[in-house]
Amino acid sequence: GQNIDQPTEMTATEGAIVQINCTYQTSGFNGLFWYQQHAGEAPTFLSYNVLDGLEEKGRFSSFLSRSKGYSYLLLKELQMKDSASYLCAVADSNYQLIWGAGTKLIIKP
Amino acid sequence: GAVVSQHPSRVICKSGTSVKIECRSLDFQATTMFWYRQFPKKSLMLMATSNEGSKATYEQGVEKDKFLINHASLTLSTLTVTSAHPEDSSFYICSARDLGQGDSDTQYFGPGTRLTVL
């Protein structure tokens, strides 16, 4: 079956760094997405990885290893506004997104 | 960047009535749009895939006669919740695939529509 796993909840301190992991097993692979979702709002796109390696966008970076079925989202210099849920999603062979349940990130002062 | 709008953002209706939600891609053409439903504290649940000019593909367990989807143009898809009941109250989110972004195949999400059925 198809499965996306990510931690349910993480806590980090303002100004610190946090890494949110995502492992996947899907029928086919056409890229992995990370989305940020604040409570009550629709998800917003953060990153897309289809090749192995690290993609950096400002304070956020995303890493992919296709052979390991593994990705992580790295958030640096954490700010209180980064408190949100982070969704990992994989596009399968039909380009349909398979979603993880999301990781709730709590930032403490 | 690519923008997807939804209208209305919030709607409250009486049980038994029908509600139409519009999803528009404002600055790109979307041959494929997706409709999601999100329950509190849960991830998005794909309801159906909407393809321009053809019938929507519904996920297992989603009633196609209750959730009518029409993708009339490359920039507009509509979801109509027919004979709404309180259990249909939820956050409905659409997304559109921007094929013009080369191989990225990114989905851009609309802001969502919160439906409350009394």
PDB file of C-alpha atoms in Angstrom:
ATOM      1  CA  GLY A   1       0.000   0.000   0.000  1.00  0.00           C
ATOM      2  CA  GLN A   2       0.918   3.652  -0.126  1.00  0.00           C
ATOM      3  CA  ASN A   3       2.138   5.279   3.040  1.00  0.00           C
ATOM      4  CA  ILE A   4       3.589   8.580   4.157  1.00  0.00           C
ATOM      5  CA  ASP A   5       4.996   8.840   7.668  1.00  0.00           C
ATOM      6  CA  GLN A   6       5.953  11.970   9.548  1.00  0.00           C
ATOM      7  CA  PRO A   7       6.015  12.779  13.263  1.00  0.00           C
ATOM      8  CA  THR A   8       2.753  13.980  14.720  1.00  0.00           C
ATOM      9  CA  GLU A   9       4.170  16.834  16.729  1.00  0.00           C
ATOM     10  CA  MET A  10       7.480  18.580  17.386  1.00  0.00           C
ATOM     11  CA  THR A  11       8.530  21.376  19.696  1.00  0.00           C
ATOM     12  CA  ALA A  12      11.398  23.783  19.129  1.00  0.00           C
ATOM     13  CA  THR A  13      12.718  27.053  20.504  1.00  0.00           C
ATOM     14  CA  GLU A  14      12.595  30.412  18.768  1.00  0.00           C
ATOM     15  CA  GLY A  15      15.848  31.069  16.926  1.00  0.00           C
ATOM     16  CA  ALA A  16      16.803  27.396  16.805  1.00  0.00           C
ATOM     17  CA  ILE A  17      16.830  24.859  13.970  1.00  0.00           C
ATOM     18  CA  VAL A  18      14.358  22.014  13.511  1.00  0.00           C
ATOM     19  CA  GLN A  19      14.277  19.103  11.079  1.00  0.00           C
ATOM     20  CA  ILE A  20      10.987  17.438  10.167  1.00  0.00           C
ATOM     21  CA  ASN A  21      11.379  14.002   8.624  1.00  0.00           C
ATOM     22  CA  CYS A  22       9.142  12.252   6.131  1.00  0.00           C
ATOM     23  CA  THR A  23       9.388   8.683   4.885  1.00  0.00           C
ATOM     24  CA  TYR A  24       7.285   7.304   2.094  1.00  0.00           C
ATOM     25  CA  GLN A  25       6.271   4.172   0.255  1.00  0.00           C
ATOM     26  CA  THR A  26       4.297   4.859  -2.897  1.00  0.00           C
ATOM     27  CA  SER A  27       3.457   3.309  -6.236  1.00  0.00           C
ATOM     28  CA  GLY A  28       5.709   5.407  -8.394  1.00  0.00           C
ATOM     29  CA  PHE A  29       7.338   8.705  -7.573  1.00  0.00           C
ATOM     30  CA  ASN A  30       6.955  12.028  -9.309  1.00  0.00           C
ATOM     31  CA  GLY A  31       8.217  14.352  -6.654  1.00  0.00           C
ATOM     32  CA  LEU A  32       7.802  15.231  -3.017  1.00  0.00           C
ATOM     33  CA  PHE A  33       6.195  18.387  -1.725  1.00  0.00           C
ATOM     34  CA  TRP A  34       6.271  20.187   1.579  1.00  0.00           C
ATOM     35  CA  TYR A  35       3.384  22.445   2.534  1.00  0.00           C
ATOM     36  CA  GLN A  36       2.854  24.704   5.510  1.00  0.00           C
ATOM     37  CA  GLN A  37      -0.588  25.027   6.984  1.00  0.00           C
ATOM     38  CA  HIS A  38      -1.638  27.437   9.682  1.00  0.00           C
ATOM     39  CA  ALA A  39      -4.719  26.507  11.640  1.00  0.00           C
ATOM     40  CA  GLY A  40      -7.921  27.214   9.749  1.00  0.00           C
ATOM     41  CA  GLU A  41      -6.125  28.037   6.507  1.00  0.00           C
ATOM     42  CA  ALA A  42      -5.354  26.126   3.335  1.00  0.00           C
ATOM     43  CA  PRO A  43      -1.855  24.730   2.909  1.00  0.00           C
ATOM     44  CA  THR A  44       0.746  26.912   1.218  1.00  0.00           C
ATOM     45  CA  PHE A  45       3.460  25.481  -0.968  1.00  0.00           C
ATOM     46  CA  LEU A  46       6.985  25.417   0.505  1.00  0.00           C
ATOM     47  CA  SER A  47       9.126  23.178  -1.657  1.00  0.00           C
ATOM     48  CA  TYR A  48       9.289  20.510  -4.313  1.00  0.00           C
ATOM     49  CA  ASN A  49      12.013  17.861  -4.704  1.00  0.00           C
ATOM     50  CA  VAL A  50      12.184  15.344  -7.507  1.00  0.00           C
ATOM     51  CA  LEU A  51      15.965  14.754  -7.609  1.00  0.00           C
ATOM     52  CA  ASP A  52      18.173  13.656  -4.731  1.00  0.00           C
ATOM     53  CA  GLY A  53      19.811  16.379  -2.748  1.00  0.00           C
ATOM     54  CA  LEU A  54      19.183  19.550  -0.846  1.00  0.00           C
ATOM     55  CA  GLU A  55      17.083  22.479  -2.061  1.00  0.00           C
ATOM     56  CA  GLU A  56      17.512  25.704  -0.127  1.00  0.00           C
ATOM     57  CA  LYS A  57      15.032  28.572  -0.014  1.00  0.00           C
ATOM     58  CA  GLY A  58      15.911  31.176   2.533  1.00  0.00           C
ATOM     59  CA  ARG A  59      15.347  29.831   6.025  1.00  0.00           C
ATOM     60  CA  PHE A  60      13.768  26.647   4.687  1.00  0.00           C
ATOM     61  CA  SER A  61      15.579  23.734   3.048  1.00  0.00           C
ATOM     62  CA  SER A  62      14.267  20.404   1.824  1.00  0.00           C
ATOM     63  CA  PHE A  63      16.235  17.227   1.263  1.00  0.00           C
ATOM     64  CA  LEU A  64      15.354  14.109  -0.701  1.00  0.00           C
ATOM     65  CA  SER A  65      16.794  10.614  -0.954  1.00  0.00           C
ATOM     66  CA  ARG A  66      14.750   8.553  -3.392  1.00  0.00           C
ATOM     67  CA  SER A  67      16.658   5.339  -2.698  1.00  0.00           C
ATOM     68  CA  LYS A  68      15.768   5.608   0.992  1.00  0.00           C
ATOM     69  CA  GLY A  69      12.254   6.931   0.458  1.00  0.00           C
ATOM     70  CA  TYR A  70      13.149   9.789   2.770  1.00  0.00           C
ATOM     71  CA  SER A  71      12.888  13.536   2.916  1.00  0.00           C
ATOM     72  CA  TYR A  72      13.301  16.207   5.520  1.00  0.00           C
ATOM     73  CA  LEU A  73      12.322  19.833   5.866  1.00  0.00           C
ATOM     74  CA  LEU A  74      14.851  21.969   7.699  1.00  0.00           C
ATOM     75  CA  LEU A  75      13.773  25.233   9.257  1.00  0.00           C
ATOM     76  CA  LYS A  76      16.451  27.626  10.500  1.00  0.00           C
ATOM     77  CA  GLU A  77      16.258  30.704  12.704  1.00  0.00           C
ATOM     78  CA  LEU A  78      12.833  29.702  13.879  1.00  0.00           C
ATOM     79  CA  GLN A  79      10.255  32.423  14.360  1.00  0.00           C
ATOM     80  CA  MET A  80       7.013  32.268  16.283  1.00  0.00           C
ATOM     81  CA  LYS A  81       5.099  32.553  13.015  1.00  0.00           C
ATOM     82  CA  ASP A  82       6.603  29.228  11.950  1.00  0.00           C
ATOM     83  CA  SER A  83       4.247  27.519  14.377  1.00  0.00           C
ATOM     84  CA  ALA A  84       2.067  25.531  11.995  1.00  0.00           C
ATOM     85  CA  SER A  85       1.479  22.090  10.601  1.00  0.00           C
ATOM     86  CA  TYR A  86       3.896  20.886   7.941  1.00  0.00           C
ATOM     87  CA  LEU A  87       2.523  18.467   5.394  1.00  0.00           C
ATOM     88  CA  CYS A  88       4.627  16.077   3.351  1.00  0.00           C
ATOM     89  CA  ALA A  89       3.067  14.845   0.108  1.00  0.00           C
ATOM     90  CA  VAL A  90       4.338  12.567  -2.643  1.00  0.00           C
ATOM     91  CA  ALA A  91       3.130  12.594  -6.240  1.00  0.00           C
ATOM     92  CA  ASP A  92       2.629   8.997  -7.319  1.00  0.00           C
ATOM     93  CA  SER A  93       2.846   7.508 -10.799  1.00  0.00           C
ATOM     94  CA  ASN A  94      -0.430   9.247 -11.742  1.00  0.00           C
ATOM     95  CA  TYR A  95       0.758  12.568 -10.313  1.00  0.00           C
ATOM     96  CA  GLN A  96      -1.818  12.219  -7.572  1.00  0.00           C
ATOM     97  CA  LEU A  97      -0.677  13.581  -4.243  1.00  0.00           C
ATOM     98  CA  ILE A  98      -0.461  11.149  -1.357  1.00  0.00           C
ATOM     99  CA  TRP A  99      -0.521  13.136   1.840  1.00  0.00           C
ATOM    100  CA  GLY A 100       1.083  12.574   5.209  1.00  0.00           C
ATOM    101  CA  ALA A 101      -0.956  13.406   8.276  1.00  0.00           C
ATOM    102  CA  GLY A 102       1.151  16.470   8.957  1.00  0.00           C
ATOM    103  CA  THR A 103       3.570  17.464  11.703  1.00  0.00           C
ATOM    104  CA  LYS A 104       2.420  20.096  14.143  1.00  0.00           C
ATOM    105  CA  LEU A 105       5.365  22.314  14.989  1.00  0.00           C
ATOM    106  CA  ILE A 106       5.183  24.263  18.221  1.00  0.00           C
ATOM    107  CA  ILE A 107       7.649  27.113  18.673  1.00  0.00           C
ATOM    108  CA  LYS A 108       8.398  28.256  22.211  1.00  0.00           C
ATOM    109  CA  PRO A 109       9.971  31.598  23.125  1.00  0.00           C
TER     110      PRO A 109
ATOM    111  CA  GLY B   1       3.321  33.381  -8.410  1.00  0.00           C
ATOM    112  CA  ALA B   2       0.364  31.241  -9.342  1.00  0.00           C
ATOM    113  CA  VAL B   3      -2.825  32.245  -7.570  1.00  0.00           C
ATOM    114  CA  VAL B   4      -5.910  30.168  -6.984  1.00  0.00           C
ATOM    115  CA  SER B   5      -9.053  31.757  -5.631  1.00  0.00           C
ATOM    116  CA  GLN B   6     -12.126  30.244  -4.079  1.00  0.00           C
ATOM    117  CA  HIS B   7     -15.539  31.750  -3.589  1.00  0.00           C
ATOM    118  CA  PRO B   8     -17.191  32.004  -1.188  1.00  0.00           C
ATOM    119  CA  SER B   9     -14.703  31.846   1.651  1.00  0.00           C
ATOM    120  CA  ARG B  10     -17.410  31.057   4.163  1.00  0.00           C
ATOM    121  CA  VAL B  11     -20.967  29.885   3.725  1.00  0.00           C
ATOM    122  CA  ILE B  12     -23.715  28.969   6.135  1.00  0.00           C
ATOM    123  CA  CYS B  13     -26.748  27.215   4.782  1.00  0.00           C
ATOM    124  CA  LYS B  14     -29.801  25.322   5.931  1.00  0.00           C
ATOM    125  CA  SER B  15     -29.996  21.572   5.757  1.00  0.00           C
ATOM    126  CA  GLY B  16     -31.395  20.393   2.443  1.00  0.00           C
ATOM    127  CA  THR B  17     -30.140  23.287   0.359  1.00  0.00           C
ATOM    128  CA  SER B  18     -27.383  23.171  -2.260  1.00  0.00           C
ATOM    129  CA  VAL B  19     -24.188  25.152  -2.148  1.00  0.00           C
ATOM    130  CA  LYS B  20     -21.845  25.935  -5.026  1.00  0.00           C
ATOM    131  CA  ILE B  21     -18.147  26.612  -4.473  1.00  0.00           C
ATOM    132  CA  GLU B  22     -16.019  28.113  -7.225  1.00  0.00           C
ATOM    133  CA  CYS B  23     -12.320  27.543  -7.746  1.00  0.00           C
ATOM    134  CA  ARG B  24     -10.416  29.740 -10.181  1.00  0.00           C
ATOM    135  CA  SER B  25      -6.826  29.802 -11.347  1.00  0.00           C
ATOM    136  CA  LEU B  26      -6.185  33.502 -11.786  1.00  0.00           C
ATOM    137  CA  ASP B  27      -2.939  33.691 -13.722  1.00  0.00           C
ATOM    138  CA  PHE B  28      -2.458  30.285 -15.262  1.00  0.00           C
ATOM    139  CA  GLN B  29      -4.394  27.610 -17.045  1.00  0.00           C
ATOM    140  CA  ALA B  30      -5.222  24.473 -15.154  1.00  0.00           C
ATOM    141  CA  THR B  31      -6.329  21.415 -17.061  1.00  0.00           C
ATOM    142  CA  THR B  32      -6.589  19.595 -13.770  1.00  0.00           C
ATOM    143  CA  MET B  33      -8.040  20.805 -10.507  1.00  0.00           C
ATOM    144  CA  PHE B  34      -8.456  18.891  -7.298  1.00  0.00           C
ATOM    145  CA  TRP B  35     -11.056  19.129  -4.583  1.00  0.00           C
ATOM    146  CA  TYR B  36     -10.119  18.320  -1.012  1.00  0.00           C
ATOM    147  CA  ARG B  37     -11.966  18.165   2.231  1.00  0.00           C
ATOM    148  CA  GLN B  38     -10.301  18.712   5.544  1.00  0.00           C
ATOM    149  CA  PHE B  39     -11.653  17.609   8.887  1.00  0.00           C
ATOM    150  CA  PRO B  40     -10.343  19.201  12.061  1.00  0.00           C
ATOM    151  CA  LYS B  41      -6.854  18.044  13.010  1.00  0.00           C
ATOM    152  CA  LYS B  42      -6.628  15.749  10.021  1.00  0.00           C
ATOM    153  CA  SER B  43      -4.784  15.933   6.747  1.00  0.00           C
ATOM    154  CA  LEU B  44      -6.412  16.807   3.474  1.00  0.00           C
ATOM    155  CA  MET B  45      -8.681  14.180   1.984  1.00  0.00           C
ATOM    156  CA  LEU B  46      -8.848  14.127  -1.789  1.00  0.00           C
ATOM    157  CA  MET B  47     -12.461  14.038  -2.929  1.00  0.00           C
ATOM    158  CA  ALA B  48     -12.133  14.174  -6.692  1.00  0.00           C
ATOM    159  CA  THR B  49      -9.944  15.124  -9.598  1.00  0.00           C
ATOM    160  CA  SER B  50     -11.515  17.535 -12.028  1.00  0.00           C
ATOM    161  CA  ASN B  51     -10.377  17.520 -15.641  1.00  0.00           C
ATOM    162  CA  GLU B  52     -11.359  20.287 -18.027  1.00  0.00           C
ATOM    163  CA  GLY B  53     -13.927  19.129 -20.521  1.00  0.00           C
ATOM    164  CA  SER B  54     -14.482  15.693 -19.036  1.00  0.00           C
ATOM    165  CA  LYS B  55     -16.123  14.026 -16.075  1.00  0.00           C
ATOM    166  CA  ALA B  56     -14.504  14.243 -12.695  1.00  0.00           C
ATOM    167  CA  THR B  57     -12.835  11.236 -11.137  1.00  0.00           C
ATOM    168  CA  TYR B  58     -14.106  10.604  -7.643  1.00  0.00           C
ATOM    169  CA  GLU B  59     -12.247   8.915  -4.835  1.00  0.00           C
ATOM    170  CA  GLN B  60     -13.682   5.824  -3.248  1.00  0.00           C
ATOM    171  CA  GLY B  61     -16.393   6.638  -0.779  1.00  0.00           C
ATOM    172  CA  VAL B  62     -17.207  10.053  -2.245  1.00  0.00           C
ATOM    173  CA  GLU B  63     -20.751  10.304  -3.606  1.00  0.00           C
ATOM    174  CA  LYS B  64     -20.611  11.803  -7.076  1.00  0.00           C
ATOM    175  CA  ASP B  65     -24.333  12.623  -7.056  1.00  0.00           C
ATOM    176  CA  LYS B  66     -23.922  14.577  -3.855  1.00  0.00           C
ATOM    177  CA  PHE B  67     -20.725  16.414  -4.739  1.00  0.00           C
ATOM    178  CA  LEU B  68     -21.190  17.627  -8.290  1.00  0.00           C
ATOM    179  CA  ILE B  69     -18.054  18.854 -10.008  1.00  0.00           C
ATOM    180  CA  ASN B  70     -17.950  20.834 -13.217  1.00  0.00           C
ATOM    181  CA  HIS B  71     -14.715  21.935 -14.859  1.00  0.00           C
ATOM    182  CA  ALA B  72     -16.121  24.168 -17.550  1.00  0.00           C
ATOM    183  CA  SER B  73     -12.979  26.011 -18.537  1.00  0.00           C
ATOM    184  CA  LEU B  74      -9.230  25.983 -18.047  1.00  0.00           C
ATOM    185  CA  THR B  75      -9.542  28.431 -15.183  1.00  0.00           C
ATOM    186  CA  LEU B  76     -12.739  27.424 -13.404  1.00  0.00           C
ATOM    187  CA  SER B  77     -13.985  24.382 -11.549  1.00  0.00           C
ATOM    188  CA  THR B  78     -17.077  24.277  -9.368  1.00  0.00           C
ATOM    189  CA  LEU B  79     -18.097  21.955  -6.567  1.00  0.00           C
ATOM    190  CA  THR B  80     -21.792  21.809  -5.713  1.00  0.00           C
ATOM    191  CA  VAL B  81     -22.787  20.172  -2.453  1.00  0.00           C
ATOM    192  CA  THR B  82     -26.341  19.045  -3.093  1.00  0.00           C
ATOM    193  CA  SER B  83     -28.944  18.593  -0.364  1.00  0.00           C
ATOM    194  CA  ALA B  84     -26.391  19.551   2.255  1.00  0.00           C
ATOM    195  CA  HIS B  85     -26.576  18.027   5.723  1.00  0.00           C
ATOM    196  CA  PRO B  86     -24.799  19.005   8.944  1.00  0.00           C
ATOM    197  CA  GLU B  87     -22.255  16.218   8.451  1.00  0.00           C
ATOM    198  CA  ASP B  88     -21.164  17.971   5.238  1.00  0.00           C
ATOM    199  CA  SER B  89     -19.905  20.873   7.318  1.00  0.00           C
ATOM    200  CA  SER B  90     -16.197  21.053   6.631  1.00  0.00           C
ATOM    201  CA  PHE B  91     -13.365  23.005   5.088  1.00  0.00           C
ATOM    202  CA  TYR B  92     -13.294  22.485   1.317  1.00  0.00           C
ATOM    203  CA  ILE B  93     -10.079  23.291  -0.507  1.00  0.00           C
ATOM    204  CA  CYS B  94      -9.336  23.223  -4.199  1.00  0.00           C
ATOM    205  CA  SER B  95      -5.994  23.112  -5.902  1.00  0.00           C
ATOM    206  CA  ALA B  96      -4.889  23.543  -9.469  1.00  0.00           C
ATOM    207  CA  ARG B  97      -1.971  22.021 -11.250  1.00  0.00           C
ATOM    208  CA  ASP B  98       0.130  24.506 -13.182  1.00  0.00           C
ATOM    209  CA  LEU B  99       1.568  22.552 -16.066  1.00  0.00           C
ATOM    210  CA  GLY B 100       3.212  25.699 -17.310  1.00  0.00           C
ATOM    211  CA  GLN B 101       5.816  25.292 -14.600  1.00  0.00           C
ATOM    212  CA  GLY B 102       7.687  22.711 -16.636  1.00  0.00           C
ATOM    213  CA  ASP B 103       8.447  19.554 -14.723  1.00  0.00           C
ATOM    214  CA  SER B 104       7.601  20.892 -11.304  1.00  0.00           C
ATOM    215  CA  ASP B 105       3.949  19.925 -11.577  1.00  0.00           C
ATOM    216  CA  THR B 106       3.197  21.949  -8.511  1.00  0.00           C
ATOM    217  CA  GLN B 107      -0.279  22.165  -7.098  1.00  0.00           C
ATOM    218  CA  TYR B 108      -1.379  25.559  -5.890  1.00  0.00           C
ATOM    219  CA  PHE B 109      -4.076  25.653  -3.305  1.00  0.00           C
ATOM    220  CA  GLY B 110      -7.025  27.926  -3.003  1.00  0.00           C
ATOM    221  CA  PRO B 111      -7.680  29.579   0.332  1.00  0.00           C
ATOM    222  CA  GLY B 112     -10.480  27.179   1.166  1.00  0.00           C
ATOM    223  CA  THR B 113     -14.212  27.481   1.803  1.00  0.00           C
ATOM    224  CA  ARG B 114     -15.657  26.814   5.216  1.00  0.00           C
ATOM    225  CA  LEU B 115     -19.115  25.316   4.898  1.00  0.00           C
ATOM    226  CA  THR B 116     -21.451  25.187   7.859  1.00  0.00           C
ATOM    227  CA  VAL B 117     -24.749  23.399   7.437  1.00  0.00           C
ATOM    228  CA  LEU B 118     -27.335  24.144  10.099  1.00  0.00           C
TER     229      LEU B 118
END
